[in-house]
Short mmCIF file of N, CA and C in Angstrom, two decimals:
data_model
loop_
_atom_site.label_atom_id
_atom_site.label_comp_id
_atom_site.label_asym_id
_atom_site.label_seq_id
_atom_site.Cartn_x
_atom_site.Cartn_y
_atom_site.Cartn_z
N PHE T 1 0.94 -1.47 -0.35
CA PHE T 1 0.06 -0.37 0.29
C PHE T 1 0.80 1.18 -0.14
N GLU T 2 0.16 1.91 -0.73
CA GLU T 2 1.24 3.42 -0.83
C GLU T 2 1.21 4.11 1.02
N LYS T 3 2.14 4.83 1.27
CA LYS T 3 2.35 5.45 2.68
C LYS T 3 1.58 6.65 2.46
N PRO T 4 1.58 7.72 1.32
CA PRO T 4 0.76 8.52 1.78
C PRO T 4 -0.81 8.22 1.78
N MET T 5 -1.34 6.78 1.67
CA MET T 5 -2.77 6.32 1.76
C MET T 5 -2.76 5.68 2.83
N LEU T 6 -2.09 5.48 3.85
CA LEU T 6 -2.24 4.94 5.17
C LEU T 6 -3.10 5.74 6.15
N PHE T 7 -4.03 5.36 6.81
CA PHE T 7 -4.57 5.89 7.37
C PHE T 7 -4.20 6.19 9.05
N PHE T 8 -4.26 7.81 9.63
CA PHE T 8 -4.19 8.32 10.81
C PHE T 8 -5.08 8.92 11.07
N ARG T 9 -5.79 8.41 12.13
CA ARG T 9 -6.99 9.21 12.64
C ARG T 9 -7.79 9.60 12.19
N GLY T 10 -8.59 8.26 10.80
CA GLY T 10 -9.33 8.18 10.13
C GLY T 10 -9.21 8.88 8.91
N LYS T 11 -8.08 9.24 8.30
CA LYS T 11 -8.03 9.49 6.98
C LYS T 11 -6.64 9.42 6.53
N PRO T 12 -6.64 9.55 5.48
CA PRO T 12 -5.12 9.22 5.15
C PRO T 12 -3.82 10.32 5.40
N MET T 13 -3.16 9.69 5.45
CA MET T 13 -1.83 10.45 6.45
C MET T 13 -2.15 12.21 4.90
N VAL T 14 -1.96 11.98 4.03
CA VAL T 14 -2.20 13.19 2.98
C VAL T 14 -2.30 14.22 3.18
N ASP T 15 -3.80 13.65 3.56
CA ASP T 15 -5.12 14.72 4.10
C ASP T 15 -5.03 15.20 5.01
N HIS T 16 -3.92 14.81 5.81
CA HIS T 16 -3.59 15.68 7.49
C HIS T 16 -2.69 16.86 6.49
N VAL T 17 -1.65 16.39 5.51
CA VAL T 17 -0.58 17.21 5.25
C VAL T 17 -1.01 18.61 4.45
N LEU T 18 -2.36 18.19 3.42
CA LEU T 18 -2.99 18.72 2.83
C LEU T 18 -3.70 19.81 3.87
N ASP T 19 -4.39 19.69 4.89
CA ASP T 19 -5.35 20.32 5.78
C ASP T 19 -4.25 21.39 6.45
N ALA T 20 -3.22 21.04 6.49
CA ALA T 20 -2.14 21.95 7.29
C ALA T 20 -1.62 23.24 6.13
N LEU T 21 -1.06 22.35 4.80
CA LEU T 21 -0.64 24.08 4.30
C LEU T 21 -2.04 24.56 3.53
N VAL T 22 -2.88 24.08 3.60
CA VAL T 22 -4.66 25.05 3.29
C VAL T 22 -4.47 25.87 4.43
N SER T 23 -4.11 25.29 5.78
CA SER T 23 -4.75 26.20 6.86
C SER T 23 -3.47 27.17 7.42
N SER T 24 -2.75 26.75 6.59
CA SER T 24 -1.37 28.13 6.97
C SER T 24 -2.27 29.32 6.39
N ARG T 25 -2.70 29.46 5.50
CA ARG T 25 -3.04 30.77 4.19
C ARG T 25 -1.74 30.86 3.71
N LYS T 26 -1.05 30.31 3.34
CA LYS T 26 0.52 31.01 2.96
C LYS T 26 0.68 30.77 1.63
N PHE T 27 -0.19 29.75 0.75
CA PHE T 27 0.50 28.88 -0.39
C PHE T 27 -0.80 29.84 -1.54
N SER T 28 -0.59 30.66 -2.74
CA SER T 28 -1.83 30.56 -3.72
C SER T 28 -2.40 29.66 -4.43
N SER T 29 -0.88 28.18 -3.79
CA SER T 29 -1.31 26.91 -4.82
C SER T 29 -0.14 25.77 -4.18
N ILE T 30 -1.15 24.17 -3.94
CA ILE T 30 -0.40 23.37 -3.63
C ILE T 30 -0.31 22.38 -5.00
N VAL T 31 0.98 21.80 -4.96
CA VAL T 31 0.80 21.02 -6.15
C VAL T 31 1.26 19.53 -5.31
N GLY T 32 0.84 18.37 -5.93
CA GLY T 32 1.15 17.29 -5.47
C GLY T 32 1.84 16.28 -6.40
N ILE T 33 3.14 15.72 -5.93
CA ILE T 33 3.98 15.44 -6.55
C ILE T 33 3.31 13.54 -6.96
N THR T 34 3.31 12.59 -7.71
CA THR T 34 3.07 11.76 -7.84
C THR T 34 4.23 10.68 -9.01
N SER T 35 3.95 9.72 -8.87
CA SER T 35 4.83 9.12 -10.05
C SER T 35 3.73 7.76 -10.27
N LEU T 36 4.53 6.81 -10.97
CA LEU T 36 3.65 5.62 -11.26
C LEU T 36 3.68 4.78 -9.89
N HIS T 37 4.92 4.82 -8.87
CA HIS T 37 4.52 3.69 -8.00
C HIS T 37 3.39 4.64 -7.14
N THR T 38 3.01 5.83 -7.34
CA THR T 38 1.78 6.10 -6.57
C THR T 38 0.45 6.35 -7.13
N THR T 39 0.15 5.48 -7.97
CA THR T 39 -1.52 5.60 -8.45
C THR T 39 -2.45 5.63 -7.99
N ALA T 40 -2.51 5.35 -6.82
CA ALA T 40 -3.47 5.35 -5.72
C ALA T 40 -3.24 6.60 -5.49
N THR T 41 -2.58 7.20 -5.21
CA THR T 41 -2.37 8.69 -4.25
C THR T 41 -2.57 9.86 -5.30
N SER T 42 -2.29 9.57 -6.64
CA SER T 42 -2.58 10.11 -7.83
C SER T 42 -3.85 10.46 -7.70
N LYS T 43 -4.55 9.26 -7.83
CA LYS T 43 -6.24 8.66 -7.99
C LYS T 43 -6.79 9.68 -6.90
N TYR T 44 -6.33 9.42 -5.87
CA TYR T 44 -7.34 10.38 -4.93
C TYR T 44 -6.92 11.38 -4.85
N LEU T 45 -5.88 12.19 -4.70
CA LEU T 45 -5.34 13.45 -5.16
C LEU T 45 -6.26 14.65 -6.12
N ARG T 46 -6.14 13.74 -7.12
CA ARG T 46 -7.43 13.94 -8.62
C ARG T 46 -8.77 14.13 -8.02
N SER T 47 -9.10 13.37 -6.88
CA SER T 47 -10.86 13.74 -6.52
C SER T 47 -10.74 15.25 -5.62
N LEU T 48 -9.44 15.09 -5.21
CA LEU T 48 -9.95 16.02 -4.17
C LEU T 48 -9.76 17.48 -4.72
N ASN T 49 -9.81 17.53 -6.31
CA ASN T 49 -9.87 18.80 -6.64
C ASN T 49 -10.24 19.98 -6.46
N HIS T 50 -11.57 19.22 -6.18
CA HIS T 50 -12.83 20.24 -5.98
C HIS T 50 -12.80 20.76 -4.61
N CYS T 51 -12.38 20.28 -3.75
CA CYS T 51 -12.00 20.51 -2.12
C CYS T 51 -10.99 21.22 -1.95
N VAL T 52 -9.85 21.25 -2.52
CA VAL T 52 -8.42 22.11 -1.96
C VAL T 52 -8.36 22.99 -3.20
N ASN T 53 -8.96 24.09 -3.16
CA ASN T 53 -8.78 25.00 -3.98
C ASN T 53 -6.84 25.25 -4.17
N GLY T 54 -7.02 25.35 -5.78
CA GLY T 54 -5.68 25.26 -5.96
C GLY T 54 -4.98 24.24 -6.40
N LEU T 55 -5.44 22.89 -6.05
CA LEU T 55 -4.36 21.77 -5.98
C LEU T 55 -4.08 21.87 -7.40
N HIS T 56 -2.84 21.53 -7.86
CA HIS T 56 -2.29 21.18 -8.79
C HIS T 56 -1.59 19.63 -8.82
N LEU T 57 -1.52 18.68 -9.78
CA LEU T 57 -0.84 17.33 -9.85
C LEU T 57 0.18 17.59 -10.52
N ILE T 58 1.73 17.00 -10.70
CA ILE T 58 2.66 16.47 -11.17
C ILE T 58 3.08 15.36 -10.78
N GLU T 59 3.33 14.82 -12.21
CA GLU T 59 3.43 13.72 -12.18
C GLU T 59 5.23 13.55 -12.82
N THR T 60 6.01 12.92 -11.56
CA THR T 60 7.72 12.38 -11.81
C THR T 60 7.77 10.91 -12.59
N SER T 61 9.11 11.04 -13.12
CA SER T 61 9.51 9.70 -12.74
C SER T 61 9.25 8.20 -12.28
N GLY T 62 9.78 9.24 -11.19
CA GLY T 62 9.74 8.08 -9.83
C GLY T 62 10.63 7.07 -10.07
N PHE T 63 11.48 7.58 -10.21
CA PHE T 63 12.72 6.89 -10.71
C PHE T 63 13.88 7.06 -8.88
N ASP T 64 13.57 8.36 -8.70
CA ASP T 64 14.48 8.39 -7.06
C ASP T 64 14.13 9.91 -6.66
N TYR T 65 13.84 9.50 -5.70
CA TYR T 65 14.44 11.29 -5.20
C TYR T 65 14.68 12.56 -5.70
N SER T 66 15.80 12.37 -5.96
CA SER T 66 16.68 13.11 -5.90
C SER T 66 16.30 13.43 -7.27
N THR T 67 16.37 12.35 -8.54
CA THR T 67 15.57 12.69 -9.87
C THR T 67 14.22 13.42 -9.77
N ASP T 68 13.15 13.39 -9.67
CA ASP T 68 12.20 13.31 -9.21
C ASP T 68 12.10 14.79 -8.96
N LEU T 69 13.06 15.49 -7.37
CA LEU T 69 12.97 16.45 -6.98
C LEU T 69 13.69 17.75 -8.67
N GLY T 70 14.38 16.99 -8.92
CA GLY T 70 15.70 17.63 -9.89
C GLY T 70 13.92 18.29 -10.87
N GLN T 71 13.19 17.34 -11.34
CA GLN T 71 12.40 17.52 -12.41
C GLN T 71 11.03 18.53 -11.95
N VAL T 72 10.86 18.59 -10.91
CA VAL T 72 10.29 19.54 -10.10
C VAL T 72 10.41 20.41 -10.29
N ILE T 73 11.54 20.69 -9.86
CA ILE T 73 12.41 22.54 -9.56
C ILE T 73 12.35 22.42 -11.23
N GLU T 74 12.71 21.80 -12.36
CA GLU T 74 12.73 22.35 -13.27
C GLU T 74 11.76 22.77 -13.90
N LEU T 75 10.30 22.19 -13.79
CA LEU T 75 9.06 22.81 -13.90
C LEU T 75 8.49 23.93 -13.44
N LEU T 76 8.96 23.93 -12.05
CA LEU T 76 8.46 25.08 -11.17
C LEU T 76 9.40 26.45 -11.36
N LYS T 77 10.43 26.54 -12.23
CA LYS T 77 11.53 27.71 -12.16
C LYS T 77 10.21 28.70 -12.62
N PRO T 78 10.27 30.11 -12.72
CA PRO T 78 11.23 30.28 -11.43
C PRO T 78 10.15 30.83 -9.86
N SER T 79 10.68 30.01 -9.04
CA SER T 79 9.65 30.14 -7.61
C SER T 79 10.17 29.71 -6.40
N GLU T 80 9.73 30.33 -5.37
CA GLU T 80 10.23 29.83 -4.08
C GLU T 80 8.79 28.87 -3.59
N ILE T 81 9.39 27.69 -3.27
CA ILE T 81 8.47 26.31 -3.15
C ILE T 81 8.89 25.91 -1.58
N ILE T 82 8.13 25.21 -1.13
CA ILE T 82 8.47 24.29 0.25
C ILE T 82 8.03 23.03 -0.18
N VAL T 83 8.70 21.96 -0.26
CA VAL T 83 8.54 20.53 -0.27
C VAL T 83 8.21 20.07 0.92
N VAL T 84 6.95 19.44 1.12
CA VAL T 84 6.43 18.74 2.36
C VAL T 84 5.84 17.24 2.17
N PRO T 85 6.82 16.77 3.03
CA PRO T 85 6.50 15.03 2.41
C PRO T 85 5.02 14.61 2.37
N SER T 86 4.10 14.11 2.06
CA SER T 86 3.20 13.48 2.47
C SER T 86 2.87 12.57 3.79
N ASP T 87 3.57 11.94 4.16
CA ASP T 87 3.51 11.51 5.20
C ASP T 87 4.07 12.26 6.28
N LEU T 88 3.86 13.07 7.19
CA LEU T 88 3.85 13.89 8.38
C LEU T 88 2.42 14.61 8.93
N PRO T 89 1.58 13.49 9.40
CA PRO T 89 0.40 13.64 9.69
C PRO T 89 0.56 13.84 10.56
N ILE T 90 1.78 15.01 11.68
CA ILE T 90 1.29 15.51 13.15
C ILE T 90 1.38 17.14 12.45
N LEU T 91 1.66 17.16 10.93
CA LEU T 91 2.34 18.69 10.79
C LEU T 91 1.42 19.51 11.02
N LYS T 92 1.57 20.56 11.58
CA LYS T 92 0.24 21.23 12.15
C LYS T 92 0.63 22.94 10.66
N ALA T 93 -0.21 23.43 10.42
CA ALA T 93 -0.29 24.96 10.21
C ALA T 93 0.41 26.12 10.68
N GLU T 94 0.54 26.14 12.40
CA GLU T 94 1.59 26.70 13.22
C GLU T 94 3.12 26.32 12.52
N THR T 95 3.09 24.99 12.56
CA THR T 95 4.33 25.08 12.58
C THR T 95 5.21 25.37 11.24
N ILE T 96 4.43 25.07 10.06
CA ILE T 96 4.20 25.23 8.35
C ILE T 96 5.17 27.54 8.42
N ASN T 97 3.66 28.06 9.36
CA ASN T 97 3.72 29.02 9.44
C ASN T 97 5.27 29.93 10.59
N GLU T 98 6.22 28.96 11.23
CA GLU T 98 6.88 28.89 11.98
C GLU T 98 8.06 28.81 11.12
N ILE T 99 8.18 28.12 10.43
CA ILE T 99 9.01 27.74 8.79
C ILE T 99 9.36 28.41 7.97
N LEU T 100 8.35 28.95 7.54
CA LEU T 100 8.00 30.27 6.51
C LEU T 100 8.69 31.59 7.17
N THR T 101 8.39 31.59 8.10
CA THR T 101 8.78 32.80 9.15
C THR T 101 10.23 32.90 9.53
N SER T 102 10.70 31.91 9.42
CA SER T 102 12.21 31.69 9.74
C SER T 102 13.22 31.65 8.66
N TRP T 103 12.56 31.54 7.50
CA TRP T 103 13.18 31.01 6.33
C TRP T 103 14.15 32.23 5.74
N ASN T 104 15.40 32.18 5.62
CA ASN T 104 16.15 32.47 5.49
C ASN T 104 16.38 33.05 3.35
N HIS T 105 15.54 33.87 2.60
CA HIS T 105 15.74 33.83 1.61
C HIS T 105 16.78 34.02 0.85
N ASP T 106 17.97 34.68 1.67
CA ASP T 106 19.57 34.06 0.55
C ASP T 106 19.78 32.90 0.61
N ALA T 107 19.66 32.10 1.37
CA ALA T 107 19.61 30.78 0.70
C ALA T 107 18.67 30.17 -0.38
N SER T 108 19.59 29.28 -1.38
CA SER T 108 18.81 28.43 -2.03
C SER T 108 17.91 27.89 -1.94
N PHE T 109 18.51 26.77 -1.05
CA PHE T 109 18.12 25.56 -0.16
C PHE T 109 18.06 25.44 1.09
N VAL T 110 16.91 25.10 1.81
CA VAL T 110 17.13 24.93 3.24
C VAL T 110 16.38 23.73 3.84
N SER T 111 17.04 22.83 4.16
CA SER T 111 16.44 21.64 5.12
C SER T 111 15.71 21.79 6.28
N ILE T 112 14.82 21.32 6.50
CA ILE T 112 14.66 21.32 8.16
C ILE T 112 14.97 20.14 8.89
N ILE T 113 15.61 20.48 9.86
CA ILE T 113 15.76 19.15 10.84
C ILE T 113 14.76 18.86 12.51
N ILE T 114 14.85 18.01 12.52
CA ILE T 114 14.24 17.56 13.74
C ILE T 114 15.35 17.20 14.90
N GLU T 115 15.44 17.22 16.41
CA GLU T 115 16.36 16.83 16.98
C GLU T 115 15.61 15.48 16.93
N LYS T 116 16.74 14.60 17.41
CA LYS T 116 16.10 12.85 17.00
C LYS T 116 15.76 12.21 18.52
N ASN T 117 15.53 13.26 19.51
CA ASN T 117 15.24 12.67 20.78
C ASN T 117 14.45 12.77 20.52
N PHE T 118 13.47 13.81 19.86
CA PHE T 118 11.87 14.57 19.26
C PHE T 118 11.73 12.99 18.69
N ILE T 119 12.05 12.50 17.85
CA ILE T 119 11.53 11.33 17.09
C ILE T 119 11.64 10.44 17.93
N GLN T 120 12.63 10.18 18.98
CA GLN T 120 12.19 9.10 19.67
C GLN T 120 11.24 9.14 20.16
N SER T 121 10.77 10.32 20.95
CA SER T 121 10.33 10.33 22.13
C SER T 121 8.26 9.96 21.52
N MET T 122 8.37 9.81 19.55
CA MET T 122 7.20 9.58 19.80
C MET T 122 7.52 8.18 19.24
N GLY T 123 8.05 7.36 19.34
CA GLY T 123 8.22 5.92 19.31
C GLY T 123 8.44 5.45 17.82
N LEU T 124 9.37 6.86 17.13
CA LEU T 124 9.94 6.07 15.72
C LEU T 124 11.24 5.94 16.13
N THR T 125 12.18 5.46 14.89
CA THR T 125 13.44 5.23 14.83
C THR T 125 14.01 6.02 13.43
N PRO T 126 14.80 7.11 13.74
CA PRO T 126 14.89 8.26 12.75
C PRO T 126 15.91 6.78 11.97
N SER T 127 16.32 6.98 10.79
CA SER T 127 17.11 6.35 9.89
C SER T 127 18.42 6.83 9.37
N ILE T 128 18.45 8.38 9.38
CA ILE T 128 19.58 9.02 8.91
C ILE T 128 20.08 10.41 9.68
N LEU T 129 21.14 10.44 10.61
CA LEU T 129 21.74 11.37 11.17
C LEU T 129 21.96 12.33 11.08
N ILE T 130 22.41 13.00 11.62
CA ILE T 130 23.58 14.47 11.55
C ILE T 130 23.44 14.65 12.91
N SER T 131 24.86 15.28 12.78
CA SER T 131 25.67 15.34 14.25
C SER T 131 25.99 17.19 13.78
N ILE T 132 24.91 18.08 14.74
CA ILE T 132 25.65 19.33 14.75
C ILE T 132 26.07 19.70 16.43
N GLU T 133 27.11 20.11 16.49
CA GLU T 133 27.81 20.38 18.02
C GLU T 133 27.13 19.27 18.79
N ASN T 134 27.38 18.09 18.66
CA ASN T 134 27.32 16.87 19.46
C ASN T 134 25.65 16.70 19.73
N VAL T 135 24.71 17.25 19.16
CA VAL T 135 23.41 17.34 18.99
C VAL T 135 22.95 15.92 17.75
N GLU T 136 21.90 15.36 18.31
CA GLU T 136 22.30 14.60 16.58
C GLU T 136 20.48 14.72 15.98
N TYR T 137 20.06 15.15 14.66
CA TYR T 137 19.25 15.87 14.34
C TYR T 137 19.13 14.41 13.00
N CYS T 138 17.57 14.50 12.66
CA CYS T 138 17.67 13.55 11.39
C CYS T 138 16.67 14.41 10.34
N TYR T 139 16.54 14.31 9.38
CA TYR T 139 15.63 15.00 8.31
C TYR T 139 14.24 15.13 8.26
N SER T 140 13.73 16.00 8.58
CA SER T 140 12.16 16.07 8.46
C SER T 140 11.38 15.45 6.61
N GLY T 141 12.44 15.75 6.01
CA GLY T 141 11.37 15.57 4.52
C GLY T 141 11.27 17.38 4.17
N ILE T 142 11.28 18.21 4.83
CA ILE T 142 10.99 19.30 4.63
C ILE T 142 11.63 20.32 3.97
N SER T 143 11.91 21.18 3.15
CA SER T 143 12.69 22.04 2.60
C SER T 143 12.00 23.00 1.82
N MET T 144 12.45 24.13 1.83
CA MET T 144 12.70 25.15 1.35
C MET T 144 13.32 25.42 0.33
N ILE T 145 13.12 26.11 -1.35
CA ILE T 145 13.69 26.09 -2.54
C ILE T 145 13.45 26.78 -3.18
N ASP T 146 14.31 28.11 -3.30
CA ASP T 146 14.41 28.90 -5.31
C ASP T 146 15.00 28.34 -5.84
N THR T 147 14.27 28.19 -6.46
CA THR T 147 13.94 27.29 -7.74
C THR T 147 14.46 28.13 -9.37
N SER T 148 14.47 29.57 -9.15
CA SER T 148 15.21 30.20 -9.66
C SER T 148 16.84 30.23 -9.44
N ARG T 149 17.59 29.83 -8.76
CA ARG T 149 18.95 29.57 -8.58
C ARG T 149 19.39 28.64 -8.75
N PHE T 150 18.30 27.58 -9.58
CA PHE T 150 19.31 26.21 -10.17
C PHE T 150 19.10 26.34 -11.58
N LEU T 151 20.60 25.23 -11.56
CA LEU T 151 20.89 25.48 -13.20
C LEU T 151 20.09 23.90 -13.58
N LEU T 152 19.67 23.51 -14.22
CA LEU T 152 19.27 22.29 -14.19
C LEU T 152 19.04 22.33 -16.07
N GLY T 153 18.82 20.85 -16.21
CA GLY T 153 18.39 20.43 -17.92
C GLY T 153 19.78 19.81 -18.28
#
């Protein structure tokens, strides 16, 4: 089964993420990224078009995360985008607003990291860790990108 479609508190995880994005009131449009590996998610998101104002879908190759992200950056140039994985059902609008408020727009690519202890306190095991000044962090999957600064193609 596709991870974005796993139920959490009565609805698919992707719904929780969309709710947080819409509730933040920071986005003129929301783009769902799918691939041939996420056909159920793609079908589900298409069914929400009438519910989520400004929901657009882009289908990538599904080759791997980096390739797909490169395709999205190229398609959405020039713009500032926030990448939010569909498997963060506890994400809240307030958190999105806090992230966007703290975004240093001088940086072309910013990734959000979370303290390992916080992740473990929720009963989760982080797979990739980085250490900064003797504190371990893990990647949240959330990134802010100024696509106008990337040369691809």
